[in-house]
mmCIF file of C-alpha atoms in Angstrom:
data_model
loop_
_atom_site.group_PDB
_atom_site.id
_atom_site.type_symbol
_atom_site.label_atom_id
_atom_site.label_comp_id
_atom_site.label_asym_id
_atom_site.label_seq_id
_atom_site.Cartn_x
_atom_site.Cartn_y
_atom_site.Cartn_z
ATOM 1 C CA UNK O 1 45.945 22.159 79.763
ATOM 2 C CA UNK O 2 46.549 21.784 76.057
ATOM 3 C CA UNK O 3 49.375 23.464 74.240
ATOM 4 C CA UNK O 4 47.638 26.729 73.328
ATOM 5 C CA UNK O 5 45.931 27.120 76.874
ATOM 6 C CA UNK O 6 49.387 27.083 78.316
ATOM 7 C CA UNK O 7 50.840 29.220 75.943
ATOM 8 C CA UNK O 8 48.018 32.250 76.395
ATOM 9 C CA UNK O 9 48.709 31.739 80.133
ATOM 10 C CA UNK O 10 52.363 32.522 79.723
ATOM 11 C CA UNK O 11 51.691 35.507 76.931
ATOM 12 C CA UNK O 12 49.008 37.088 79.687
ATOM 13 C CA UNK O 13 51.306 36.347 82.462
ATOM 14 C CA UNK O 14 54.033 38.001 80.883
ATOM 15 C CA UNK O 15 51.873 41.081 79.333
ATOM 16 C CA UNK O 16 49.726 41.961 81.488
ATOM 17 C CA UNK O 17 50.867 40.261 84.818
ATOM 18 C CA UNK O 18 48.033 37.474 85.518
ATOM 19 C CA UNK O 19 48.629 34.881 87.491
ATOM 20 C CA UNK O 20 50.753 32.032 85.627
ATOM 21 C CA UNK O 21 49.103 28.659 86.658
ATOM 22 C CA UNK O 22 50.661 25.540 85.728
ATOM 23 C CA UNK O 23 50.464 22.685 87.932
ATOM 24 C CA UNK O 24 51.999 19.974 86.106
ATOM 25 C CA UNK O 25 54.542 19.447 83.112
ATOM 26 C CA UNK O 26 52.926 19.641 79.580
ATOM 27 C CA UNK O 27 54.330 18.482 76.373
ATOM 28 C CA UNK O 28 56.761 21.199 75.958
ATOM 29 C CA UNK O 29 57.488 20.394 72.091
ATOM 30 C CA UNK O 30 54.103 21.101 71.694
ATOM 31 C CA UNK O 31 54.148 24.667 73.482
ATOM 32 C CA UNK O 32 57.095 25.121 71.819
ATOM 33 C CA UNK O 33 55.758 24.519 68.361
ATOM 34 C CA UNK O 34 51.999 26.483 69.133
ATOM 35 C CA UNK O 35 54.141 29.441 71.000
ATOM 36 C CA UNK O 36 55.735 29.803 66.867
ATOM 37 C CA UNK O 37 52.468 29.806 65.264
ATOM 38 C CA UNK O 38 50.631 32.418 68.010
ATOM 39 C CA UNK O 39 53.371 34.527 66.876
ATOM 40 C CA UNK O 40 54.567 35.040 70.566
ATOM 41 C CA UNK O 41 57.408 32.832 71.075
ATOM 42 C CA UNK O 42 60.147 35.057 72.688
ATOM 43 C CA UNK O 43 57.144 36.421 75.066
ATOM 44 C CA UNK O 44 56.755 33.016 76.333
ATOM 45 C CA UNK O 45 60.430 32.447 76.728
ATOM 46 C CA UNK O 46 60.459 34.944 78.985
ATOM 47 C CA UNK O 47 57.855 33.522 81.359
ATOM 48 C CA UNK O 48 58.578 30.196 81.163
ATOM 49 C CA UNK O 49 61.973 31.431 82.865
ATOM 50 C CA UNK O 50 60.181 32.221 85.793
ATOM 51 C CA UNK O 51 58.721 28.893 86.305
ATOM 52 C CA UNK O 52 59.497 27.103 89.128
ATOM 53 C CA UNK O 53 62.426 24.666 88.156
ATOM 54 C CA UNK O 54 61.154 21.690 88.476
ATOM 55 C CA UNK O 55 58.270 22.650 86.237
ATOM 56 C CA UNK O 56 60.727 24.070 83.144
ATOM 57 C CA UNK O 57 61.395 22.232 79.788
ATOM 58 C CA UNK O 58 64.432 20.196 79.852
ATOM 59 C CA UNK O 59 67.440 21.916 78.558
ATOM 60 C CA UNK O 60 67.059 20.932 74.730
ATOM 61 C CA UNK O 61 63.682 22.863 74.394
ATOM 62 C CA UNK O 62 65.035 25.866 76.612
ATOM 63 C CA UNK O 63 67.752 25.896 74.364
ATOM 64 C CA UNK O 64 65.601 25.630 71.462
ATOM 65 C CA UNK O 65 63.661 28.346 73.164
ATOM 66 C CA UNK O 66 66.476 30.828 73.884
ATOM 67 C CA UNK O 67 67.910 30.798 69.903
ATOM 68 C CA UNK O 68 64.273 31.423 68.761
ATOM 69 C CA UNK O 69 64.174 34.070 71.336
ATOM 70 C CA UNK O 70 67.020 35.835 70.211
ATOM 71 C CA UNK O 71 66.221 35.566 66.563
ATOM 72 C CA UNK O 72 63.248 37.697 66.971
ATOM 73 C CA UNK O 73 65.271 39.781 68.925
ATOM 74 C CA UNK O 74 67.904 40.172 65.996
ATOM 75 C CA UNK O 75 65.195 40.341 63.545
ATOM 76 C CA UNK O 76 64.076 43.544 65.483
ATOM 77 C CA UNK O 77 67.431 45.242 65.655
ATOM 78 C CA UNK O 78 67.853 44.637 61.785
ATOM 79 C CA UNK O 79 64.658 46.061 61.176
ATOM 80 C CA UNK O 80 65.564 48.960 63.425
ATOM 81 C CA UNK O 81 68.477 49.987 61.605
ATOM 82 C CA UNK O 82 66.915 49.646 58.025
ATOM 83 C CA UNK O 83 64.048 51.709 59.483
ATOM 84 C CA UNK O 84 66.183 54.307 60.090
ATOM 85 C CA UNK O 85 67.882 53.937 56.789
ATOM 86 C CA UNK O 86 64.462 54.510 55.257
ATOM 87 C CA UNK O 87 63.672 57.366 57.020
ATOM 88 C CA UNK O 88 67.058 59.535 56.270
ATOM 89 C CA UNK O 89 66.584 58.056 52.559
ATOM 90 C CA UNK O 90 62.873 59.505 52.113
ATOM 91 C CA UNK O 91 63.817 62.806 54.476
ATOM 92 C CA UNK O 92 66.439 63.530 51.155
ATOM 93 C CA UNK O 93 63.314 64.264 48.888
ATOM 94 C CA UNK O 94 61.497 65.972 51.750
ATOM 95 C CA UNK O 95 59.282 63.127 52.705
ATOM 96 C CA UNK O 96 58.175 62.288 55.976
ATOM 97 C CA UNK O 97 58.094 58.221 56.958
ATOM 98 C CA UNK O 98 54.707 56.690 58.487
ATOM 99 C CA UNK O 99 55.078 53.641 60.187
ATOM 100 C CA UNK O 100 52.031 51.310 60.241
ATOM 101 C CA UNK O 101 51.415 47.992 62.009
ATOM 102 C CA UNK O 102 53.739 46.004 63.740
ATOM 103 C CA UNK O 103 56.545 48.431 63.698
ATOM 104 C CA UNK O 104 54.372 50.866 65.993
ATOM 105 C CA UNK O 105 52.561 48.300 67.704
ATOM 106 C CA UNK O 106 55.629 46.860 68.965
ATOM 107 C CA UNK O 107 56.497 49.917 71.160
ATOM 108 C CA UNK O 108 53.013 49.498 73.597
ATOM 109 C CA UNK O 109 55.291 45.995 74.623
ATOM 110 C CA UNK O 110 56.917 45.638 77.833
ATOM 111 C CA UNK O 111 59.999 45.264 75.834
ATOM 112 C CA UNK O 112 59.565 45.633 72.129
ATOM 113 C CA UNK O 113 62.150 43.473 70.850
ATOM 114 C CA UNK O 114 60.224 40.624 71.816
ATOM 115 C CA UNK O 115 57.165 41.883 69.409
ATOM 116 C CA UNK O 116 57.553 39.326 66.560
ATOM 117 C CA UNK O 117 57.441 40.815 62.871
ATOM 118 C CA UNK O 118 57.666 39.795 59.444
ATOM 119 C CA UNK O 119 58.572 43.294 57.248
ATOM 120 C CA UNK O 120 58.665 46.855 57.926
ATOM 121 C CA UNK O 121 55.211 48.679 56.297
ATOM 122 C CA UNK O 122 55.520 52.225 55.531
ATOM 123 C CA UNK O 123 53.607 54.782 54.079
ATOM 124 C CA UNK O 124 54.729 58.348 52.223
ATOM 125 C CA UNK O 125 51.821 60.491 52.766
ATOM 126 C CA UNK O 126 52.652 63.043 50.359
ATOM 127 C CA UNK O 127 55.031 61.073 47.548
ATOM 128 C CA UNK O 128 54.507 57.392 46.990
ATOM 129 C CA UNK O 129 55.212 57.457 43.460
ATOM 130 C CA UNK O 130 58.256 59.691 44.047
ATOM 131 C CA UNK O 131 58.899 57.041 47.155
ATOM 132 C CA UNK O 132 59.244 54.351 44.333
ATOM 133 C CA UNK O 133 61.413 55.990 42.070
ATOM 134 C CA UNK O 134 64.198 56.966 44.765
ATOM 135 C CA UNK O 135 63.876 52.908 45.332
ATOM 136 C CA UNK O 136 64.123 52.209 41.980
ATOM 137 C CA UNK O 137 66.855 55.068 41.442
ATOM 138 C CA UNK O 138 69.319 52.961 43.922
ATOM 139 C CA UNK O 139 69.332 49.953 41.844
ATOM 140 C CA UNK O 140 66.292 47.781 44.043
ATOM 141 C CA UNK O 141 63.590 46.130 42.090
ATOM 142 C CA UNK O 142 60.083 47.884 43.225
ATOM 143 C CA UNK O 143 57.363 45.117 43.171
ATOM 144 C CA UNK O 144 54.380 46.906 42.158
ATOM 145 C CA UNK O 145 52.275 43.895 41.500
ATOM 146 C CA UNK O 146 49.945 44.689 44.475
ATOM 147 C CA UNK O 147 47.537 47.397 43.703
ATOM 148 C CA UNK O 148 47.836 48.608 47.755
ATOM 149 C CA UNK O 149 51.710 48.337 48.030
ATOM 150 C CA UNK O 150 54.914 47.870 46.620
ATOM 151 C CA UNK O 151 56.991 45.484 47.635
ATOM 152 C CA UNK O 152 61.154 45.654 47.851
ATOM 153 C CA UNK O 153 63.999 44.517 49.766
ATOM 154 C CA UNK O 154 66.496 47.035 51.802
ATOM 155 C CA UNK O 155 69.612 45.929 53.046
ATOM 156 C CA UNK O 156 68.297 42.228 53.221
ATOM 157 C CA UNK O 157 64.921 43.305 54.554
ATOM 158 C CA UNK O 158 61.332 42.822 53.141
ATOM 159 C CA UNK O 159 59.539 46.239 52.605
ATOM 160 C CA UNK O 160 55.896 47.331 51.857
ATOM 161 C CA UNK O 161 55.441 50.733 50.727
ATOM 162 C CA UNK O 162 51.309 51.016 51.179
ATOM 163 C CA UNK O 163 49.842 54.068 49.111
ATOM 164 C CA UNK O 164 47.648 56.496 50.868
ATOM 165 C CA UNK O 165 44.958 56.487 48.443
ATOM 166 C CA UNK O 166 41.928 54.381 49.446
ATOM 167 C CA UNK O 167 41.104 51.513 46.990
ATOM 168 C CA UNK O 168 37.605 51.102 45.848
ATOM 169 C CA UNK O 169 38.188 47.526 44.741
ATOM 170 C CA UNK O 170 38.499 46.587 48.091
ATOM 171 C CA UNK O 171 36.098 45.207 50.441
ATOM 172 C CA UNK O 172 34.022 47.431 52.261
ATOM 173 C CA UNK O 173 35.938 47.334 55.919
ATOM 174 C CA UNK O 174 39.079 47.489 54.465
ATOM 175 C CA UNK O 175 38.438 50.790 52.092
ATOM 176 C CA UNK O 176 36.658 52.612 54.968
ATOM 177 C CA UNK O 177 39.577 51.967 57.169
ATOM 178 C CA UNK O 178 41.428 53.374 54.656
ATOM 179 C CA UNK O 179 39.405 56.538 54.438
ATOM 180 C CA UNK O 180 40.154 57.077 58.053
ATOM 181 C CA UNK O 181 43.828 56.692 57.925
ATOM 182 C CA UNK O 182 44.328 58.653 54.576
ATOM 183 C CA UNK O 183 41.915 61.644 56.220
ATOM 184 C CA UNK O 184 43.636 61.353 59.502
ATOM 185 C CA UNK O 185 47.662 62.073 58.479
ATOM 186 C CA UNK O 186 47.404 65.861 59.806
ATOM 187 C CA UNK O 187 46.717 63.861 63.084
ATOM 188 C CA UNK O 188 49.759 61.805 62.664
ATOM 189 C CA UNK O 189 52.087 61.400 65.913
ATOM 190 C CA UNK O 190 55.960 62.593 65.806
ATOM 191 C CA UNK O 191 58.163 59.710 67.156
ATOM 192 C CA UNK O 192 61.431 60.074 68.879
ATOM 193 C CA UNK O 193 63.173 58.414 66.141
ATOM 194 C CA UNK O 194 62.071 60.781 63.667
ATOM 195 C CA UNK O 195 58.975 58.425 62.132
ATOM 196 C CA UNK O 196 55.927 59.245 62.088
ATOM 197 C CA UNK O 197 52.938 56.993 63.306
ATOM 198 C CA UNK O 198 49.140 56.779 63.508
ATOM 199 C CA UNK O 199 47.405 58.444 66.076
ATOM 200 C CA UNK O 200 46.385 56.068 68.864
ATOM 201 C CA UNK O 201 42.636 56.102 67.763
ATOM 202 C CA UNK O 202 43.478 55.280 64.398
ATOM 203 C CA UNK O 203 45.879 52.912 64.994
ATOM 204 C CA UNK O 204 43.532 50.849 67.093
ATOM 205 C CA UNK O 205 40.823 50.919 64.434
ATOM 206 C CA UNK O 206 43.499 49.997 61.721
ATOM 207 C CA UNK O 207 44.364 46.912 64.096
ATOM 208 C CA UNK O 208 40.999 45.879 64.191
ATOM 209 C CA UNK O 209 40.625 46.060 60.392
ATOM 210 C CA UNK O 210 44.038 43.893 60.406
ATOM 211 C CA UNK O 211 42.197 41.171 62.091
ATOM 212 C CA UNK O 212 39.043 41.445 59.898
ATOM 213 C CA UNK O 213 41.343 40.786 56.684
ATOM 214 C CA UNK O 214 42.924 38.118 58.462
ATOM 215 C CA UNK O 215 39.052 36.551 59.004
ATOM 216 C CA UNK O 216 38.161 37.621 55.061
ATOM 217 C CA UNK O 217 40.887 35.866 53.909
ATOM 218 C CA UNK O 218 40.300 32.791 55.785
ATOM 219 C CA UNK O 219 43.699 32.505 58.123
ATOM 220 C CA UNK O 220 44.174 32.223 61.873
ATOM 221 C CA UNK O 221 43.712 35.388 63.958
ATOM 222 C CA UNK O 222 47.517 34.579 65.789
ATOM 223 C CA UNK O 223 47.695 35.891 69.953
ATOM 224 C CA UNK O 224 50.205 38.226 68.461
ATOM 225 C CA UNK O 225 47.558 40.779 67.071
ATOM 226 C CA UNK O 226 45.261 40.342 69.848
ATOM 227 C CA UNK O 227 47.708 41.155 72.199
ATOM 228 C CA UNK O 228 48.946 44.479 69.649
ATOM 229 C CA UNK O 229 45.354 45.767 70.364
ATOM 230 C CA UNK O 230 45.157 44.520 74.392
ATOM 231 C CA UNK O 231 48.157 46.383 74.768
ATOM 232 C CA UNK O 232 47.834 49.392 72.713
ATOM 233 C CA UNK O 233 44.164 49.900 74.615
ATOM 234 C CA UNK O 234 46.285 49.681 77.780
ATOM 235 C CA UNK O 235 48.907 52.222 77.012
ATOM 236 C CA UNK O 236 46.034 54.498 75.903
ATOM 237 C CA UNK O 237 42.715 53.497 77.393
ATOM 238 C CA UNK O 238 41.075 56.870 76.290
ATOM 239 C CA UNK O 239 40.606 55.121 72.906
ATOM 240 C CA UNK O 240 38.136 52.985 74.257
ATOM 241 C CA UNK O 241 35.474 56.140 75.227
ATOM 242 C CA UNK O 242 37.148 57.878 71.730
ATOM 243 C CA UNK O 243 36.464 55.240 68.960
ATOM 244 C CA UNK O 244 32.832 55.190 68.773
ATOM 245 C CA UNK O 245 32.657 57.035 65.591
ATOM 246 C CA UNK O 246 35.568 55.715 63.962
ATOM 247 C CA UNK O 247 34.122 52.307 63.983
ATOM 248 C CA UNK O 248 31.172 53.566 62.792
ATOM 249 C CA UNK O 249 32.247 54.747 60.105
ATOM 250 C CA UNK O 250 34.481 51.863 59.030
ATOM 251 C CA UNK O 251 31.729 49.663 59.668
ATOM 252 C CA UNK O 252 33.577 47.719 62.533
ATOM 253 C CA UNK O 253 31.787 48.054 65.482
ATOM 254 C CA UNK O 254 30.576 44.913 65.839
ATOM 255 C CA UNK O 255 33.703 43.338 65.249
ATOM 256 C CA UNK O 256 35.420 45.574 67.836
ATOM 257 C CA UNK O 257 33.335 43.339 70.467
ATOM 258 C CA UNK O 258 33.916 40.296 69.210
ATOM 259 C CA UNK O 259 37.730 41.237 69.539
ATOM 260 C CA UNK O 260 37.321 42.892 72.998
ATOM 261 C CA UNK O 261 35.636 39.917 74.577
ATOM 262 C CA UNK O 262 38.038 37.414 72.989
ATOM 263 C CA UNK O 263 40.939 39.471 74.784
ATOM 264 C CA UNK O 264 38.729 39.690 78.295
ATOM 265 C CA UNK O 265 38.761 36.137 78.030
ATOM 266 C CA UNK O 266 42.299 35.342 76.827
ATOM 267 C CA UNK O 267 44.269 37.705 78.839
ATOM 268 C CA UNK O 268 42.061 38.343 81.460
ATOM 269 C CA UNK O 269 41.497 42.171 80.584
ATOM 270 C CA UNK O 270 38.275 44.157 81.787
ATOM 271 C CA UNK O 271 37.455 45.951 77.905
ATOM 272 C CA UNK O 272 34.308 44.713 77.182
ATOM 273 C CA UNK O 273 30.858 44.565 78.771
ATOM 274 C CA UNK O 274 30.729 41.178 78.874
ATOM 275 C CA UNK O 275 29.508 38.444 76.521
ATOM 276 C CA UNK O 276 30.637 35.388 74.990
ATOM 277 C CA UNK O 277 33.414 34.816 73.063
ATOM 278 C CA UNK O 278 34.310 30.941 72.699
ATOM 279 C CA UNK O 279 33.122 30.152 69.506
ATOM 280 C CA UNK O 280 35.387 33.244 68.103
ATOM 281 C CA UNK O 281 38.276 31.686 69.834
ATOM 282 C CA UNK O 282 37.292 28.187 68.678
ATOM 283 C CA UNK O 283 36.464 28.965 65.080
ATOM 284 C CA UNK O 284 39.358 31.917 64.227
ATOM 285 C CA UNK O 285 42.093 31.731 67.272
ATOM 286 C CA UNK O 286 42.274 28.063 67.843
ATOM 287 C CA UNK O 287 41.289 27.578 64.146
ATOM 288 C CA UNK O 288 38.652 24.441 65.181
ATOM 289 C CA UNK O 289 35.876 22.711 63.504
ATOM 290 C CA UNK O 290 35.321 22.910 59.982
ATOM 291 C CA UNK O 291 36.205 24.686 57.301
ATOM 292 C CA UNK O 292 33.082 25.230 56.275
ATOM 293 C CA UNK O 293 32.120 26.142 59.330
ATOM 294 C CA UNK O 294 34.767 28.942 60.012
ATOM 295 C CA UNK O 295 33.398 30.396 56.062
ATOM 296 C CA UNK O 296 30.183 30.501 57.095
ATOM 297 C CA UNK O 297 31.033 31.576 60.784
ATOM 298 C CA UNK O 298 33.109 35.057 59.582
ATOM 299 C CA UNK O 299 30.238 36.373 58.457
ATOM 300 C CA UNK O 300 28.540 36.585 62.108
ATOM 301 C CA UNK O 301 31.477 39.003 62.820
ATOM 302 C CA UNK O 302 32.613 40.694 59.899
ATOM 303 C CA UNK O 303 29.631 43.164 58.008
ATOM 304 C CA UNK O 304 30.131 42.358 54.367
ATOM 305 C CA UNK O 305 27.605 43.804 51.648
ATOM 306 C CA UNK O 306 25.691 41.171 49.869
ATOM 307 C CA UNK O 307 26.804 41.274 47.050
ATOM 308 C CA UNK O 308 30.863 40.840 48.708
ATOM 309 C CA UNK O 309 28.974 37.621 50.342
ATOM 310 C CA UNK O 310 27.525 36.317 47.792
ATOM 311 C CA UNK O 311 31.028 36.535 45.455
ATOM 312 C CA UNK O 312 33.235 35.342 48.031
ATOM 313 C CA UNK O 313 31.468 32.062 49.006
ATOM 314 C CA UNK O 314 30.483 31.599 44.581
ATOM 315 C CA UNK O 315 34.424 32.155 44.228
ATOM 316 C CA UNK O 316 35.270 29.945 47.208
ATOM 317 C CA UNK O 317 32.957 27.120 45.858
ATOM 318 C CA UNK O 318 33.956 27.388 42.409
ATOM 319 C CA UNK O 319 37.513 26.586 43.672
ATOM 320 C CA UNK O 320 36.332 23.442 45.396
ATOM 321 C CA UNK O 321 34.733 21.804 42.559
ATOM 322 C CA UNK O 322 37.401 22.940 40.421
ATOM 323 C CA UNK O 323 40.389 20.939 43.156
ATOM 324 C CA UNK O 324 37.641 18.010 42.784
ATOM 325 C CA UNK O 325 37.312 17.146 39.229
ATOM 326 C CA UNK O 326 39.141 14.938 37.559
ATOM 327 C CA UNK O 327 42.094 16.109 35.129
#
């Protein structure tokens, strides 16, 4: 088994119970290291305590293991608090606080302080601009660079502030998706910590879209958001006889099959109706072959208009010849 087949055995095991088989030691450094970059490390951690001893990393990678671990489990906690910060700050000006992505995500895991996370994304349905100011008002520089977000830190943790208003000079997926979410915040969903959150259905879709930036941009789609979507479709399975529309309309239908089969096969879930899905895993989850051929290879997934093709491959080759010649 290489590193990243044993490392999507331990994140199904541990997600969604499959059997964990692992008949002889691997090159634990290498887990280890591939476990970091699927974005699932502290999930694995918690399988690969239930190994068998003899078949266990020695004790300098466990202990390696067990402070990466519980790093992603502070990271949570921190993120928790400011979170709440947020919220009470906002709810002073009479704004309610969406949650988007992995802060939401996180709460379809088993345990979801083990749901790894870079920043906290937030949306103020009603008062972005307002949502700014307050920032601005306590002394925190707003980074406004980003024509979708701001950017700022709170009490030592990253923040986007997305605004609600779709953006036309987006590509077609993404500014779709964000029709759906902007006309869908009267369906937004209470939490118990006073948040507020997509509706499952919308949440999904938004998921999916998060995958087909990933793929537009050119980087790795990590096990950590196929397993945010696995498990969300779990928790709420309804979504799956629900969404039909919604991807219609965002133009990511298609997609949504590509990712379905790629999680039947990964994790050993029953969501699609069939079909293959190795050279998605090869091309975007493994990141194999070619670069080249993972350019070329997006565009059997992802429905771009021709003209968004034909810019994006001109920019992309532009760049090339540009690294290439000479000073």
């Amino acid at each position: 088994m290489t590193a990243f087949d044993v490392v999507t055995s331990l994140t199904a095991s541990e997600l969604f119970g499959t059997e964990l088989s692992l008949s002889s030691q691997p090159d634990w450094n290498k887990v280890l290291e591939c476990a970091h970059e699927q974005g699932v490390v502290a999930i694995c951690y918690e399988a690969v305590k239930r190994l068998p001893t003899e078949l266990q990393p020695d004790f300098g990678i466990m202990l390696r293991w067990d402070v990466s671990a519980e790093e992603v489990k502070s990271s949570f906690a921190s993120r928790r608090k400011v979170k709440e910060h947020l919220r009470d700050l906002f709810s002073s000006i009479g704004e309610r606080m969406l949650l988007l992505k992995g802060e939401t995500l996180a709460g379809h895991y088993p345990h979801p302080e083990m749901r790894e996370c870079g920043d906290i994304d937030i949306m103020l349905p009603e008062g972005f601009e307002k949502g700014n100011s307050l920032v601005e008002s306590k002394g925190i520089e707003v980074d406004c660079s980003n024509s979708k977000h701001t950017v700022f830190f709170y009490e030592g943790e990253e923040v986007e502030l997305h605004d609600p208003a779709p953006h036309t000079s987006y590509n077609r997926n993404d500014y779709l998706t964000e029709c759906l979410v902007s006309e869908s915040m009267d369906e937004a969903v209470l939490r118990p910590d006073g948040c507020w959150e997509l509706s499952p259905l919308v949440m999904a879709v938004h998921a999916v879209n998060h995958i087909a930036l990933h793929l537009y941009m050119g980087e790795k789609v990590p096990l950590k958001m196929l397993a945010d979507i696995a498990l969300l479709l779990k928790a709420h399975p309804e979504v799956l006889q629900q969404w039909g529309p919604a991807l219609d309309s965002t133009g990511l239908k298609k997609f949504s099959r590509a990712i379905l089969r790629t999680m039947d096969t990964l994790f050993a879930t029953a969501f699609s109706d069939g079909g293959g899905s190795g050279r998605f895993i090869r091309l975007f989850v493994r990141q194999e072959g070619t670069k080249l051929s993972q350019i070329l290879g997006k565009y059997r997934y992802i429905p771009r208009r021709p003209r968004e093709t034909v810019r994006e491959i001109f920019s992309k080759f532009t760049r090339v010849i540009r690294h290439r010649l000479p000073l």
